[in-house]
CSV table of C-alpha atoms and ligand atoms in Angstrom, one decimal:
chain,number,residue,atom,x,y,z
A,23,MET,CA,56.9,11.5,17.6
A,24,VAL,CA,55.0,14.4,20.0
A,25,SER,CA,56.9,16.6,21.8
A,26,ALA,CA,54.9,15.6,24.4
A,27,GLU,CA,56.7,11.9,24.3
A,28,LEU,CA,60.1,13.6,23.7
A,29,ASP,CA,59.6,16.1,26.9
A,30,LYS,CA,59.6,11.8,28.9
A,31,PHE,CA,63.6,11.4,27.2
A,32,PRO,CA,66.3,11.6,30.0
A,33,VAL,CA,68.4,14.3,29.9
A,34,VAL,CA,72.0,13.4,29.3
A,35,SER,CA,75.0,15.9,29.5
A,36,ASP,CA,77.3,15.7,26.9
A,37,MET,CA,75.6,13.1,25.1
A,38,SER,CA,78.3,12.6,22.3
A,39,ARG,CA,81.3,12.3,24.7
A,40,ALA,CA,79.1,9.5,26.6
A,41,LEU,CA,78.5,7.8,23.2
A,42,ARG,CA,81.9,8.0,22.4
A,43,ASN,CA,83.3,6.3,25.9
A,44,LEU,CA,80.9,3.3,25.3
A,45,PHE,CA,82.0,3.3,22.0
A,46,ASP,CA,85.2,3.0,22.6
A,47,ALA,CA,85.3,0.4,25.4
A,48,GLY,CA,82.9,-1.6,23.8
A,49,ASN,CA,85.7,-1.5,21.0
A,50,THR,CA,88.3,-3.1,23.6
A,51,VAL,CA,85.4,-5.9,24.8
A,52,GLN,CA,85.0,-6.9,21.2
A,53,MET,CA,88.5,-7.3,20.4
A,54,ARG,CA,89.0,-9.4,24.3
A,55,VAL,CA,86.2,-11.5,22.9
A,56,LEU,CA,87.5,-11.5,19.4
A,57,GLU,CA,91.2,-13.0,21.1
A,58,ILE,CA,89.3,-15.5,23.5
A,59,MET,CA,87.5,-16.9,20.2
A,60,GLY,CA,90.9,-17.3,18.5
A,61,LEU,CA,92.1,-19.1,21.4
A,62,GLY,CA,89.0,-21.6,21.4
A,63,LEU,CA,88.9,-22.1,18.0
A,64,GLU,CA,92.6,-22.8,18.2
A,65,LEU,CA,93.3,-21.1,15.2
A,66,ASP,CA,97.3,-20.7,14.7
A,67,ASP,CA,97.1,-16.6,15.7
A,68,PRO,CA,94.9,-16.7,18.8
A,69,GLN,CA,94.6,-13.0,17.7
A,70,PHE,CA,93.9,-13.5,14.3
A,71,LEU,CA,90.6,-12.6,14.6
A,72,ALA,CA,90.9,-9.4,16.1
A,73,LYS,CA,93.5,-8.4,13.9
A,74,LYS,CA,90.9,-8.4,11.1
A,75,HIS,CA,89.3,-5.6,12.8
A,76,GLN,CA,91.7,-2.8,13.0
A,77,PHE,CA,89.6,0.0,11.9
A,78,PHE,CA,86.3,-0.7,14.2
A,79,CYS,CA,86.4,2.9,14.5
A,80,LYS,CA,84.7,2.7,10.3
A,81,THR,CA,83.0,-0.1,10.4
A,82,GLY,CA,81.7,-0.7,13.9
A,83,THR,CA,77.8,0.5,14.6
A,84,LEU,CA,76.5,1.2,17.7
A,85,ARG,CA,72.4,1.3,17.8
A,86,SER,CA,70.3,3.0,20.2
A,87,LEU,CA,66.9,0.7,20.8
A,88,HIS,CA,64.1,2.3,22.5
A,89,TYR,CA,61.1,0.5,22.8
A,90,PRO,CA,58.3,2.7,24.0
A,91,ARG,CA,55.7,1.7,26.9
A,92,LEU,CA,52.8,0.3,25.6
A,93,ASN,CA,49.2,0.4,25.9
A,94,MET,CA,47.2,-2.6,26.4
A,95,LYS,CA,44.2,-1.8,24.7
A,96,GLU,CA,46.6,-1.0,21.5
A,97,ILE,CA,48.8,-4.4,20.9
A,98,LYS,CA,48.2,-6.0,17.9
A,99,GLU,CA,47.8,-10.1,17.2
A,100,ASN,CA,51.0,-11.6,17.4
A,101,GLN,CA,52.6,-8.1,17.7
A,102,VAL,CA,56.3,-8.3,18.6
A,103,ARG,CA,59.1,-5.5,20.0
A,104,CYS,CA,61.9,-6.9,17.4
A,105,GLY,CA,60.9,-9.7,14.4
A,106,GLU,CA,63.1,-12.7,14.8
A,107,HIS,CA,66.7,-12.4,13.1
A,108,SER,CA,70.3,-12.8,13.7
A,109,ASP,CA,72.8,-10.0,13.2
A,110,TYR,CA,75.2,-9.5,9.9
A,111,GLY,CA,78.4,-9.4,11.4
A,112,SER,CA,81.1,-10.9,13.3
A,113,ILE,CA,79.9,-10.7,16.9
A,114,THR,CA,77.4,-7.9,18.6
A,115,LEU,CA,77.5,-6.6,22.3
A,116,LEU,CA,74.1,-5.9,23.7
A,117,PHE,CA,73.7,-3.8,26.2
A,118,GLN,CA,70.3,-4.0,27.8
A,119,ASP,CA,68.4,-2.0,30.7
A,120,GLY,CA,66.6,-4.1,33.4
A,121,LYS,CA,63.5,-4.9,31.2
A,122,ALA,CA,63.1,-8.5,30.2
A,123,GLY,CA,61.8,-9.6,26.6
A,124,LEU,CA,64.5,-10.7,24.9
A,125,GLN,CA,64.7,-14.4,23.4
A,126,VAL,CA,67.1,-16.5,21.8
A,127,ARG,CA,66.6,-19.7,19.5
A,128,ASN,CA,68.8,-22.6,21.1
A,129,VAL,CA,70.0,-25.5,19.4
A,130,HIS,CA,66.8,-27.7,19.9
A,131,ASP,CA,65.1,-25.2,18.1
A,132,GLU,CA,63.4,-23.5,20.8
A,133,TRP,CA,62.9,-20.0,22.6
A,134,VAL,CA,64.8,-19.3,25.6
A,135,LYS,CA,64.4,-16.2,27.5
A,136,ALA,CA,67.9,-14.3,27.9
A,137,PRO,CA,66.6,-11.9,30.8
A,138,PRO,CA,69.2,-9.1,31.5
A,139,ILE,CA,71.8,-9.7,34.5
A,140,GLU,CA,72.8,-7.2,35.9
A,141,GLY,CA,77.0,-6.1,35.1
A,142,THR,CA,76.8,-8.6,32.0
A,143,ILE,CA,76.8,-7.7,28.2
A,144,LEU,CA,75.4,-10.4,26.1
A,145,VAL,CA,77.2,-11.3,22.7
A,146,ASN,CA,75.8,-12.7,20.0
A,147,ILE,CA,77.7,-14.3,17.1
A,148,GLY,CA,77.1,-12.9,13.9
A,149,ASP,CA,76.2,-14.3,10.0
A,150,LEU,CA,79.5,-13.4,8.9
A,151,MET,CA,81.6,-15.1,11.7
A,152,GLN,CA,79.2,-18.3,11.2
A,153,ARG,CA,80.1,-18.1,7.3
A,154,TRP,CA,83.9,-17.4,8.5
A,155,THR,CA,84.3,-20.6,10.7
A,156,SER,CA,82.2,-22.8,8.5
A,157,ASP,CA,79.3,-23.1,10.7
A,158,ARG,CA,81.4,-24.1,14.2
A,159,LEU,CA,80.3,-21.0,15.3
A,160,ILE,CA,75.8,-20.5,15.0
A,161,ALA,CA,74.7,-16.6,14.3
A,162,SER,CA,71.9,-16.9,17.1
A,163,LYS,CA,68.8,-16.1,16.1
A,164,HIS,CA,66.8,-13.7,18.5
A,165,ARG,CA,64.1,-11.2,18.8
A,166,VAL,CA,62.5,-9.0,21.4
A,167,MET,CA,59.2,-10.2,22.9
A,168,LEU,CA,56.4,-7.7,24.1
A,169,PRO,CA,55.7,-7.7,28.0
A,170,THR,CA,53.5,-9.9,29.7
A,171,THR,CA,52.1,-7.9,32.6
A,172,GLU,CA,50.2,-4.9,32.7
A,173,GLU,CA,52.8,-3.5,35.0
A,174,GLU,CA,55.4,-4.1,32.4
A,175,ASN,CA,53.8,-2.5,29.8
A,176,SER,CA,53.6,0.7,31.5
A,177,ALA,CA,57.9,1.1,31.3
A,178,SER,CA,59.6,1.3,28.4
A,179,ARG,CA,62.7,-0.6,27.3
A,180,GLN,CA,66.1,0.2,26.2
A,181,SER,CA,69.1,-1.7,25.0
A,182,ILE,CA,72.4,-0.7,22.9
A,183,ALA,CA,73.8,-2.8,20.2
A,184,LEU,CA,77.7,-2.8,19.5
A,185,PHE,CA,77.7,-4.2,15.8
A,186,GLY,CA,81.4,-6.0,14.9
A,187,HIS,CA,81.9,-6.0,11.4
A,188,PRO,CA,85.4,-7.5,10.1
A,189,ASP,CA,87.8,-4.7,7.7
A,190,ASP,CA,86.0,-3.2,4.6
A,191,ASP,CA,88.9,-4.7,2.6
A,192,GLU,CA,89.4,-8.3,4.5
A,193,ILE,CA,88.8,-11.2,2.3
A,194,ILE,CA,86.4,-13.7,4.5
A,195,ALA,CA,87.5,-17.4,3.6
A,196,CYS,CA,86.4,-20.4,5.4
A,197,LEU,CA,89.2,-20.8,8.6
A,198,ASP,CA,89.3,-24.3,8.1
A,199,GLY,CA,90.6,-24.3,4.7
A,200,SER,CA,87.5,-25.9,3.8
A,201,ASN,CA,85.1,-24.4,0.8
A,202,LYS,CA,81.9,-24.8,2.4
A,203,TYR,CA,80.9,-20.9,1.7
A,204,PRO,CA,83.1,-19.2,-1.2
A,205,PRO,CA,85.7,-16.6,0.1
A,206,ILE,CA,83.6,-12.7,-0.1
A,207,GLY,CA,84.8,-9.6,0.8
A,208,SER,CA,83.8,-7.9,4.0
A,209,LYS,CA,82.7,-4.7,3.0
A,210,GLU,CA,80.5,-6.9,-0.2
A,211,TYR,CA,79.0,-9.0,2.2
A,212,LEU,CA,77.8,-6.6,4.4
A,213,GLU,CA,76.7,-4.0,1.4
A,214,MET,CA,74.7,-7.5,0.3
A,215,ARG,CA,72.6,-8.0,3.3
A,216,PHE,CA,71.6,-4.3,3.3
A,217,SER,CA,70.4,-4.6,0.1
A,218,MET,CA,68.4,-8.0,0.7
A,219,THR,CA,67.1,-6.0,3.7
A,220,TYR,CA,65.8,-2.2,2.4
B,24,AKG,O1,66.7,-4.6,21.2
B,24,AKG,C1,67.5,-5.8,21.5
B,24,AKG,O2,67.2,-6.6,22.5
B,24,AKG,C2,67.5,-6.6,20.9
B,24,AKG,C3,68.2,-5.6,19.4
B,24,AKG,C4,68.8,-6.0,18.4
B,24,AKG,O3,68.9,-7.6,18.3
B,24,AKG,C5,69.6,-5.5,17.0
B,24,AKG,O4,69.4,-4.5,17.3
B,24,AKG,O5,70.0,-6.2,16.3
B,25,FE2,FE1,69.5,-8.3,16.6
């Protein structure tokens, strides 16, 4: 990146403290969402999922995604901002700025827009949660498309994803007692996905 571009980054005083606060607050929200999911899934112990995320400070990952503003003339055919994928872990909290572009594939296999709604956080189910719940909860495929108007092109987009993953030494076995997916170590699963990707 050229230095002129770097100059356009906002100056955030005490960045590390700001990120730490976001990480900690996000952790609290993740735990609450996992508890609510435990209730919805009618687990004997509704806290079960949350209890498997005790070392979030070690397993959680915060990713800042900055999509620069675009020049219409430089856009290639079929270019997207972030290609179709599902997240690997249990649940992801996604904080979007005011810019549209995110799309989620619904149960009818159609792409639907998931525009940012002020004051809300988007929650994605990850692949390991799908496996854990024997496909009762489906990992949502999502992608980020390019802006459609010239005006939107002249603005950058910023999002922050907080990826949750069960504790490293947990064995993830189907919660319904079935053998739909063989049990797998949480860390082992994540490493397998990374090695397939990179
Ligand atoms: O930038 C976004 O809104 C989505 C990013 C995303 O899906 C990811 O990093 O896994
Ligand atoms: Fe994602």
